[in-house]
CSV table of C-alpha atoms and ligand atoms in Angstrom, one decimal:
chain,number,residue,atom,x,y,z
A,9,UNK,CA,67.7,67.9,40.6
A,10,UNK,CA,67.0,66.2,44.2
A,11,UNK,CA,63.3,65.7,44.9
A,12,UNK,CA,64.0,68.5,47.9
A,13,UNK,CA,65.3,70.9,45.5
A,14,UNK,CA,61.8,70.9,44.0
A,15,UNK,CA,59.5,71.0,47.3
A,16,UNK,CA,61.1,74.1,48.0
A,17,UNK,CA,61.1,75.9,44.2
A,18,UNK,CA,59.2,79.0,44.1
A,19,UNK,CA,56.5,80.5,41.8
A,20,UNK,CA,55.1,83.8,41.3
A,21,UNK,CA,55.0,86.0,44.0
A,22,UNK,CA,57.0,83.5,46.5
A,23,UNK,CA,59.8,84.3,44.0
A,24,UNK,CA,59.2,87.7,44.6
A,25,UNK,CA,59.6,87.5,48.4
A,26,UNK,CA,62.3,85.6,48.6
A,27,UNK,CA,64.7,88.4,46.2
A,28,UNK,CA,63.1,91.1,48.8
A,29,UNK,CA,65.1,88.5,51.6
A,30,UNK,CA,67.7,88.3,49.8
A,31,UNK,CA,68.5,91.8,48.9
A,32,UNK,CA,67.3,93.0,52.5
A,33,UNK,CA,69.2,91.1,54.4
A,34,UNK,CA,72.5,90.6,52.4
A,35,UNK,CA,74.8,93.5,53.7
A,36,UNK,CA,76.5,94.8,50.2
A,37,UNK,CA,79.7,95.8,50.1
A,38,UNK,CA,79.6,99.8,48.7
A,39,UNK,CA,82.6,99.2,46.2
A,40,UNK,CA,83.1,102.4,44.8
A,41,UNK,CA,82.7,105.9,46.9
A,42,UNK,CA,84.3,109.6,48.0
A,43,UNK,CA,83.8,108.9,51.7
A,44,UNK,CA,86.9,108.5,54.6
A,45,UNK,CA,87.5,106.7,57.5
A,46,UNK,CA,86.8,108.4,60.9
A,47,UNK,CA,90.5,108.2,61.1
A,48,UNK,CA,90.8,111.2,58.1
A,49,UNK,CA,88.9,113.2,60.3
A,50,UNK,CA,87.2,116.4,58.0
A,51,UNK,CA,87.7,114.8,54.9
A,52,UNK,CA,84.9,112.7,55.7
A,53,UNK,CA,81.8,114.8,54.8
A,54,UNK,CA,78.2,114.1,56.2
A,55,UNK,CA,75.1,115.8,57.8
A,56,UNK,CA,72.7,117.7,55.9
A,57,UNK,CA,74.8,120.8,54.8
A,58,UNK,CA,77.2,118.4,52.8
A,59,UNK,CA,73.8,116.6,51.7
A,60,UNK,CA,72.6,119.8,50.0
A,61,UNK,CA,74.9,120.9,49.1
A,62,UNK,CA,76.3,117.7,47.1
A,63,UNK,CA,77.1,118.8,44.0
A,64,UNK,CA,74.1,117.1,41.5
A,65,UNK,CA,72.3,119.2,43.4
A,66,UNK,CA,74.5,122.0,42.7
A,67,UNK,CA,74.0,121.3,39.3
A,68,UNK,CA,69.8,121.5,39.3
A,69,UNK,CA,70.1,124.4,41.6
A,70,UNK,CA,71.4,126.7,38.6
A,71,UNK,CA,68.6,125.7,36.5
A,72,UNK,CA,66.0,126.8,38.8
A,73,UNK,CA,67.1,130.0,40.5
A,74,UNK,CA,68.4,133.2,39.6
A,75,UNK,CA,71.6,133.0,41.2
A,76,UNK,CA,75.2,132.9,39.5
A,77,UNK,CA,77.4,130.4,40.8
A,78,UNK,CA,79.7,133.5,40.9
A,79,UNK,CA,77.1,134.7,44.0
A,80,UNK,CA,76.6,131.0,44.8
A,81,UNK,CA,80.6,130.3,46.0
A,82,UNK,CA,80.7,133.6,47.6
A,83,UNK,CA,77.8,131.8,50.3
A,84,UNK,CA,79.0,130.0,53.6
A,85,UNK,CA,78.2,126.5,53.7
A,86,UNK,CA,74.8,127.1,55.8
A,87,UNK,CA,74.3,129.8,53.2
A,88,UNK,CA,74.4,128.0,50.2
A,89,UNK,CA,72.0,125.5,51.9
A,90,UNK,CA,69.8,127.5,52.4
A,91,UNK,CA,69.3,129.0,49.1
A,92,UNK,CA,69.2,125.2,47.8
A,93,UNK,CA,66.7,123.9,50.1
A,94,UNK,CA,64.9,127.0,49.2
A,95,UNK,CA,64.9,126.3,46.1
A,96,UNK,CA,64.9,123.0,44.8
A,97,UNK,CA,62.3,121.4,47.9
A,98,UNK,CA,60.2,124.8,49.0
A,99,UNK,CA,59.6,126.1,46.1
A,100,UNK,CA,59.6,123.6,43.7
A,101,UNK,CA,58.8,119.7,44.4
A,102,UNK,CA,61.7,117.3,44.7
A,103,UNK,CA,61.4,114.9,42.5
A,104,UNK,CA,64.9,114.4,40.3
A,105,UNK,CA,66.7,111.7,41.6
A,106,UNK,CA,69.4,113.5,43.4
A,107,UNK,CA,66.5,115.7,45.3
A,108,UNK,CA,64.0,112.8,46.6
A,109,UNK,CA,67.3,111.1,48.0
A,110,UNK,CA,67.4,114.5,50.9
A,111,UNK,CA,63.8,113.5,51.3
A,112,UNK,CA,64.7,109.9,51.7
A,113,UNK,CA,67.1,110.5,54.2
A,114,UNK,CA,65.5,113.3,56.5
A,115,UNK,CA,62.8,110.4,56.7
A,116,UNK,CA,65.2,107.7,57.5
A,117,UNK,CA,66.1,109.6,60.4
A,118,UNK,CA,62.0,111.3,61.2
A,119,UNK,CA,63.1,114.7,60.7
A,120,UNK,CA,60.6,116.8,58.8
A,121,UNK,CA,61.0,116.5,54.8
A,122,UNK,CA,59.1,119.6,54.3
A,123,UNK,CA,59.8,122.3,56.3
A,124,UNK,CA,60.6,126.2,55.3
A,125,UNK,CA,64.4,125.4,56.8
A,126,UNK,CA,66.9,123.1,58.2
A,127,UNK,CA,66.9,124.0,61.7
A,128,UNK,CA,65.6,120.7,62.9
A,129,UNK,CA,67.6,118.6,60.6
A,130,UNK,CA,70.6,120.6,61.7
A,131,UNK,CA,70.0,119.9,65.7
A,132,UNK,CA,69.8,116.6,64.8
A,133,UNK,CA,73.1,116.1,63.2
A,134,UNK,CA,75.4,117.9,65.6
A,135,UNK,CA,73.8,115.9,68.3
A,136,UNK,CA,75.0,112.9,66.1
A,137,UNK,CA,78.5,111.0,67.9
A,138,UNK,CA,80.4,110.5,64.4
A,139,UNK,CA,81.7,107.1,64.6
A,140,UNK,CA,78.1,105.8,66.3
A,141,UNK,CA,76.8,107.7,63.5
A,142,UNK,CA,78.8,105.8,60.9
A,143,UNK,CA,77.4,102.3,61.8
A,144,UNK,CA,74.0,103.9,62.4
A,145,UNK,CA,74.3,104.9,58.8
A,146,UNK,CA,75.9,101.1,57.8
A,147,UNK,CA,73.0,99.8,58.8
A,148,UNK,CA,69.8,101.8,57.5
A,149,UNK,CA,72.3,101.2,54.1
A,150,UNK,CA,72.8,97.8,54.7
A,151,UNK,CA,75.8,97.6,53.7
A,152,UNK,CA,79.1,96.5,55.6
A,153,UNK,CA,81.9,98.4,54.3
A,154,UNK,CA,82.7,100.8,51.7
A,155,UNK,CA,85.8,101.2,49.9
A,156,UNK,CA,87.3,104.9,49.6
A,157,UNK,CA,89.0,106.9,47.1
A,158,UNK,CA,92.3,108.5,48.0
A,159,UNK,CA,94.8,110.3,46.1
A,160,UNK,CA,98.3,110.3,47.0
A,161,UNK,CA,98.5,113.2,45.2
A,162,UNK,CA,96.0,115.0,47.3
A,163,UNK,CA,97.6,118.0,49.2
A,164,UNK,CA,95.0,117.7,52.1
A,165,UNK,CA,95.2,113.9,52.2
A,166,UNK,CA,98.8,112.4,51.6
A,167,UNK,CA,100.2,114.0,55.1
A,168,UNK,CA,97.8,112.2,56.9
A,169,UNK,CA,98.6,109.2,55.5
A,170,UNK,CA,102.7,109.9,55.9
A,171,UNK,CA,101.8,110.7,59.7
A,172,UNK,CA,100.0,107.4,60.4
A,173,UNK,CA,96.3,106.8,60.2
A,174,UNK,CA,94.3,104.1,62.5
A,175,UNK,CA,92.4,101.2,60.3
A,176,UNK,CA,89.2,101.0,60.0
A,177,UNK,CA,87.2,97.3,59.3
A,178,UNK,CA,84.4,99.3,57.8
A,179,UNK,CA,86.6,101.7,55.2
A,180,UNK,CA,88.9,100.1,52.5
A,181,UNK,CA,91.8,102.0,50.9
A,182,UNK,CA,91.9,102.2,47.1
A,183,UNK,CA,94.8,104.1,45.2
A,184,UNK,CA,93.8,106.9,43.1
A,185,UNK,CA,95.5,107.9,40.3
A,186,UNK,CA,94.1,110.5,38.5
A,187,UNK,CA,96.8,113.3,39.2
A,188,UNK,CA,99.6,111.4,38.4
A,189,UNK,CA,97.8,109.7,34.9
A,190,UNK,CA,95.2,112.3,33.6
A,191,UNK,CA,97.7,115.5,35.2
A,192,UNK,CA,101.4,114.2,34.8
A,193,UNK,CA,102.8,117.9,33.7
A,194,UNK,CA,100.9,119.6,36.8
A,195,UNK,CA,102.7,117.0,39.2
A,196,UNK,CA,105.5,115.9,38.4
A,197,UNK,CA,107.6,118.4,40.6
A,198,UNK,CA,105.3,116.7,43.4
A,199,UNK,CA,106.8,113.9,43.4
A,200,UNK,CA,109.9,115.2,42.6
A,201,UNK,CA,110.0,117.5,45.8
A,202,UNK,CA,109.1,114.8,47.8
A,203,UNK,CA,112.9,113.1,46.6
A,204,UNK,CA,111.7,111.1,43.6
A,205,UNK,CA,114.3,111.7,40.5
A,206,UNK,CA,111.4,112.5,38.2
A,207,UNK,CA,111.3,113.9,34.9
A,208,UNK,CA,108.6,115.7,32.9
A,209,UNK,CA,109.0,113.8,29.7
A,210,UNK,CA,109.7,110.7,31.5
A,211,UNK,CA,113.1,110.2,30.4
A,212,UNK,CA,116.0,108.9,32.8
A,213,UNK,CA,115.3,106.8,36.1
A,214,UNK,CA,111.9,108.3,36.0
A,215,UNK,CA,109.9,105.4,34.9
A,216,UNK,CA,111.3,103.1,38.2
A,217,UNK,CA,110.9,106.2,40.6
A,218,UNK,CA,107.5,106.9,40.2
A,219,UNK,CA,107.2,103.1,40.3
A,220,UNK,CA,109.4,103.4,43.9
A,221,UNK,CA,106.3,106.2,44.9
A,222,UNK,CA,103.6,103.9,43.9
A,223,UNK,CA,105.0,101.1,46.2
A,224,UNK,CA,105.6,103.0,48.5
A,225,UNK,CA,102.2,104.0,48.8
A,226,UNK,CA,100.5,100.5,48.2
A,227,UNK,CA,102.8,99.8,51.2
A,228,UNK,CA,101.5,102.4,53.4
A,229,UNK,CA,98.1,102.1,52.5
A,230,UNK,CA,97.2,98.6,51.3
A,231,UNK,CA,94.6,99.6,48.3
A,232,UNK,CA,92.3,96.9,47.8
A,233,UNK,CA,92.5,98.6,44.5
A,234,UNK,CA,93.9,101.1,41.7
A,235,UNK,CA,91.6,103.4,40.6
A,236,UNK,CA,91.7,106.2,37.9
A,237,UNK,CA,89.0,107.9,35.7
A,238,UNK,CA,90.0,109.0,32.3
A,239,UNK,CA,88.2,111.0,29.7
A,240,UNK,CA,85.9,109.8,26.4
A,241,UNK,CA,89.3,110.4,24.2
A,242,UNK,CA,91.0,107.8,26.7
A,243,UNK,CA,93.1,105.4,23.6
A,244,UNK,CA,95.1,102.8,24.4
A,245,UNK,CA,98.1,102.1,22.8
A,246,UNK,CA,98.3,105.3,22.3
A,247,UNK,CA,102.0,108.2,22.3
A,248,UNK,CA,101.4,109.4,26.1
A,249,UNK,CA,102.6,110.5,29.3
A,250,UNK,CA,99.5,108.8,30.4
A,251,UNK,CA,100.1,105.6,28.2
A,252,UNK,CA,103.0,105.3,29.3
A,253,UNK,CA,102.8,105.4,33.3
A,254,UNK,CA,100.3,102.5,32.6
A,255,UNK,CA,101.5,100.8,30.8
A,256,UNK,CA,105.2,100.8,32.3
A,257,UNK,CA,104.4,101.4,36.0
A,258,UNK,CA,100.4,101.4,37.7
A,259,UNK,CA,99.5,97.3,35.4
A,260,UNK,CA,102.9,96.0,36.4
A,261,UNK,CA,102.2,97.3,40.0
A,262,UNK,CA,98.7,96.3,40.0
A,263,UNK,CA,100.6,92.7,39.0
A,264,UNK,CA,103.3,92.7,41.6
A,265,UNK,CA,100.7,93.0,44.6
A,266,UNK,CA,98.3,91.2,42.9
A,267,UNK,CA,94.9,94.0,43.1
A,268,UNK,CA,92.6,95.1,40.8
A,269,UNK,CA,93.1,98.2,38.1
A,270,UNK,CA,89.9,100.3,38.0
A,271,UNK,CA,88.5,102.8,35.1
A,272,UNK,CA,86.3,104.6,35.0
A,273,UNK,CA,85.5,106.0,31.3
A,274,UNK,CA,83.6,108.4,29.7
A,275,UNK,CA,84.5,112.2,31.2
A,276,UNK,CA,84.4,115.4,29.3
A,277,UNK,CA,85.9,117.1,32.3
A,278,UNK,CA,85.1,120.7,33.1
A,279,UNK,CA,82.8,121.6,30.4
A,280,UNK,CA,81.2,124.4,32.2
A,281,UNK,CA,84.1,125.7,35.1
A,282,UNK,CA,82.2,128.3,36.7
A,283,UNK,CA,80.2,125.2,38.6
A,284,UNK,CA,83.1,123.7,39.6
A,285,UNK,CA,83.0,119.8,41.1
A,286,UNK,CA,79.1,120.3,38.7
A,287,UNK,CA,80.7,121.0,35.5
A,288,UNK,CA,81.8,118.0,34.1
A,289,UNK,CA,79.6,115.7,31.9
A,290,UNK,CA,79.6,113.1,29.0
A,291,UNK,CA,81.1,110.9,25.8
A,292,UNK,CA,81.1,108.1,24.4
A,293,UNK,CA,83.9,106.6,24.7
A,294,UNK,CA,86.1,104.1,22.1
A,295,UNK,CA,86.0,100.8,24.2
A,296,UNK,CA,88.8,99.3,21.7
A,297,UNK,CA,90.9,100.8,24.8
A,298,UNK,CA,89.6,98.1,27.2
A,299,UNK,CA,89.7,95.4,24.3
A,300,UNK,CA,93.4,96.3,23.7
A,301,UNK,CA,94.0,96.6,27.8
A,302,UNK,CA,92.2,93.5,28.6
A,303,UNK,CA,94.1,91.4,25.6
A,304,UNK,CA,97.6,92.3,25.5
A,305,UNK,CA,97.1,92.3,30.2
A,306,UNK,CA,95.4,89.2,30.7
A,307,UNK,CA,97.7,88.8,34.4
A,308,UNK,CA,95.7,92.0,35.0
A,309,UNK,CA,92.0,92.3,36.1
A,310,UNK,CA,90.2,95.4,35.5
A,311,UNK,CA,87.4,96.2,37.1
A,312,UNK,CA,85.5,98.7,34.3
A,313,UNK,CA,82.9,100.8,34.8
A,314,UNK,CA,82.0,103.7,31.3
A,315,UNK,CA,79.9,107.2,32.0
A,316,UNK,CA,78.1,107.0,28.7
A,317,UNK,CA,75.0,105.3,28.4
A,318,UNK,CA,75.3,104.1,24.7
A,319,UNK,CA,78.8,102.8,25.7
A,320,UNK,CA,76.9,99.8,28.0
A,321,UNK,CA,77.0,97.3,25.3
A,322,UNK,CA,79.8,97.1,23.8
A,323,UNK,CA,81.0,97.0,27.6
A,324,UNK,CA,79.0,94.0,28.1
A,325,UNK,CA,80.4,92.7,25.0
A,326,UNK,CA,83.7,92.6,26.0
A,327,UNK,CA,83.1,91.4,29.5
A,328,UNK,CA,82.0,87.7,27.2
A,329,UNK,CA,85.1,88.2,25.8
A,330,UNK,CA,87.4,89.0,28.5
A,331,UNK,CA,86.9,87.2,32.1
A,332,UNK,CA,89.6,89.2,33.1
A,333,UNK,CA,86.5,92.1,33.0
A,334,UNK,CA,84.4,92.7,35.6
A,335,UNK,CA,82.3,95.2,34.5
A,336,UNK,CA,80.7,97.4,37.9
A,337,UNK,CA,78.1,100.1,38.9
A,338,UNK,CA,75.8,102.3,37.2
A,339,UNK,CA,78.1,105.7,36.9
A,340,UNK,CA,77.0,109.5,37.9
A,341,UNK,CA,74.7,110.4,35.3
A,342,UNK,CA,73.5,106.5,34.8
A,343,UNK,CA,72.6,106.5,38.8
A,344,UNK,CA,68.8,106.9,37.9
A,345,UNK,CA,66.2,104.2,38.3
A,346,UNK,CA,65.0,104.1,34.5
A,347,UNK,CA,68.9,104.1,33.2
A,348,UNK,CA,69.8,101.5,36.4
A,349,UNK,CA,67.0,99.4,35.1
A,350,UNK,CA,68.1,98.9,31.5
A,351,UNK,CA,71.3,98.6,31.9
A,352,UNK,CA,71.2,95.7,34.7
A,353,UNK,CA,68.6,93.9,32.8
A,354,UNK,CA,71.4,93.4,29.6
A,355,UNK,CA,73.6,93.0,31.9
A,356,UNK,CA,71.8,90.1,34.0
A,357,UNK,CA,70.7,89.1,30.1
A,358,UNK,CA,74.5,88.8,28.6
A,359,UNK,CA,76.9,88.2,31.4
A,360,UNK,CA,74.3,86.2,33.8
A,361,UNK,CA,75.6,86.8,37.0
A,362,UNK,CA,79.4,88.1,36.7
A,363,UNK,CA,78.9,91.4,37.7
A,364,UNK,CA,79.0,94.1,40.2
A,365,UNK,CA,75.5,95.9,39.9
A,366,UNK,CA,75.8,98.9,41.5
A,367,UNK,CA,78.1,100.9,44.0
A,368,UNK,CA,76.9,104.4,45.5
A,369,UNK,CA,79.6,107.0,44.7
A,370,UNK,CA,78.4,108.9,47.8
A,371,UNK,CA,80.2,111.9,48.9
A,372,UNK,CA,78.6,112.3,51.5
A,373,UNK,CA,77.9,109.8,54.3
A,374,UNK,CA,74.0,109.4,54.5
A,375,UNK,CA,73.9,109.1,51.3
A,376,UNK,CA,74.4,105.4,51.5
A,377,UNK,CA,71.0,105.5,52.5
A,378,UNK,CA,68.9,106.3,49.9
A,379,UNK,CA,71.6,105.3,47.1
A,380,UNK,CA,71.3,101.5,48.3
A,381,UNK,CA,67.6,101.8,48.9
A,382,UNK,CA,67.3,103.0,45.3
A,383,UNK,CA,69.3,100.2,44.3
A,384,UNK,CA,67.6,97.7,46.3
A,385,UNK,CA,64.0,98.9,44.7
A,386,UNK,CA,64.4,98.7,41.5
A,387,UNK,CA,66.6,95.1,41.8
A,388,UNK,CA,63.9,93.7,43.3
A,389,UNK,CA,61.3,93.5,40.2
A,390,UNK,CA,64.8,93.0,37.9
A,391,UNK,CA,65.7,90.0,39.4
A,392,UNK,CA,62.1,88.6,40.6
A,393,UNK,CA,61.4,88.7,36.8
A,394,UNK,CA,65.0,87.0,35.7
A,395,UNK,CA,64.4,83.7,38.1
A,396,UNK,CA,60.4,83.7,37.0
A,397,UNK,CA,62.0,83.9,33.5
A,398,UNK,CA,63.7,81.1,34.6
A,399,UNK,CA,61.3,78.9,36.1
A,400,UNK,CA,58.7,79.3,33.0
A,401,UNK,CA,61.9,77.8,30.9
A,402,UNK,CA,61.9,75.1,33.3
A,403,UNK,CA,64.1,75.5,35.8
A,404,UNK,CA,62.7,76.4,39.0
A,405,UNK,CA,65.0,78.3,42.2
A,406,UNK,CA,64.9,78.0,45.4
A,407,UNK,CA,65.4,80.8,48.2
A,408,UNK,CA,68.9,79.6,48.9
A,409,UNK,CA,70.0,79.2,45.3
A,410,UNK,CA,68.5,83.2,44.9
A,411,UNK,CA,70.4,84.4,48.5
A,412,UNK,CA,73.3,83.1,47.0
A,413,UNK,CA,73.0,84.9,43.5
A,414,UNK,CA,72.6,87.9,45.5
A,415,UNK,CA,75.1,87.7,47.8
A,416,UNK,CA,77.6,86.8,44.8
A,417,UNK,CA,76.5,90.4,43.5
A,418,UNK,CA,76.5,92.3,45.9
A,419,UNK,CA,79.6,90.9,47.8
A,420,UNK,CA,81.0,88.1,46.0
A,421,UNK,CA,82.4,88.5,42.7
A,422,UNK,CA,83.6,92.0,44.8
A,423,UNK,CA,85.8,89.9,47.4
A,424,UNK,CA,87.0,87.4,44.7
A,425,UNK,CA,88.3,90.2,42.2
A,426,UNK,CA,90.1,92.0,45.1
A,427,UNK,CA,91.6,88.5,46.7
A,428,UNK,CA,91.5,85.6,44.0
A,429,UNK,CA,92.3,83.4,46.6
A,430,UNK,CA,89.8,83.4,49.5
B,2,RAT,O1,79.6,111.0,40.7
B,2,RAT,C1,80.5,111.7,41.5
B,2,RAT,O2,80.8,112.3,42.3
B,2,RAT,C2,82.1,112.2,40.0
B,2,RAT,O3,81.9,113.4,40.7
B,2,RAT,C3,83.2,112.0,40.4
B,2,RAT,O4,83.4,111.6,41.8
B,2,RAT,C4,83.1,110.1,40.2
B,2,RAT,O5,82.3,109.2,41.0
B,2,RAT,C5,84.5,109.6,40.6
B,2,RAT,O6,84.6,109.0,40.7
B,2,RAT,O7,85.4,110.4,39.6
B,3,ZN,ZN1,83.6,108.7,42.4
């Protein structure tokens, strides 16, 4: 170490300050959201009624209200939002992570956080112009870009891409494969109706034809990666349509376009269908599937998030074995400060800075404000502690090194993964 670096080496509270500064001056890349670029029109959700009816809050509503799901689904969007606001924010203290998030968003726009109704917030959001509002929101969230989730078999979304959509420097596309890989039986005829000669049992020329479909969408969308969410029962290898499509279509296509495949593993779909989107749960997965994929396909790059807390340690172990595996995010039920802290500490201890700590999973634009604020708040003491331990053990760190590490975690690891040559 040069004399100069020794002089600028930090200790104690200076480390904490340098971490806070690095976290606040780094524009993060939000690598997985359900937000949409403005040219995809009404698909993009924003504003107070969408925030309050987020499915994480719908799940909480039914714990505190006598309203049944059937009664709830009959209400208008505003009726639903009014009921949730009254139940979770007026009659109860909004102490859960998702309710506190709405409070943080209101506060960010200087809107009242304890009013008995949503009228002032509604007036405020109605007065925003979307494109300008997106820029303000990204600034408040400290993100430069967000990655979308784009399913070519979504009947509302696909025609918009086919007609041609304006690109956005703020939003990157991702080819989402859930319908193809998880619901082939319900969708093979949709491909057929679009002129692809596929069969339900993947016979004849089906594999080449699905590949032609995927290639068409990669050329149209230019996705930064492909992605699929998978059940806790996901196995690889296995005799199934999903695995054949994965092995013979998707992985070769990822190699051809030189993009990673994101696997989000561990959903127990629709354990309570009555509450719709809020009705999915979690199950521990067998991560030997990840082991087999990473070993059998060394030329593919995998972004992997697992939903069960019990799978997190194993995922880190596999990442130590396979350099083509990049763990990312604290997904869905894991995105609570207590779990984020535990998982992120474990990842740093086992993987150094070779992972992506978080994504927002935002479905409603303004959620990125609270989700990224919470991430920074949890990360600050955790990173400060990591660098303090390092200094205590004999390797002091500088402000510049801390900044470089934060940029790596929240930007560069992703940029390098999606485009290794840059
Ligand atoms: O977090 C969520 O909103 C979930 O409903 C899922 O969308 C999940 O993130 C996914 O991408 O499948
Ligand atoms: Zn998601």
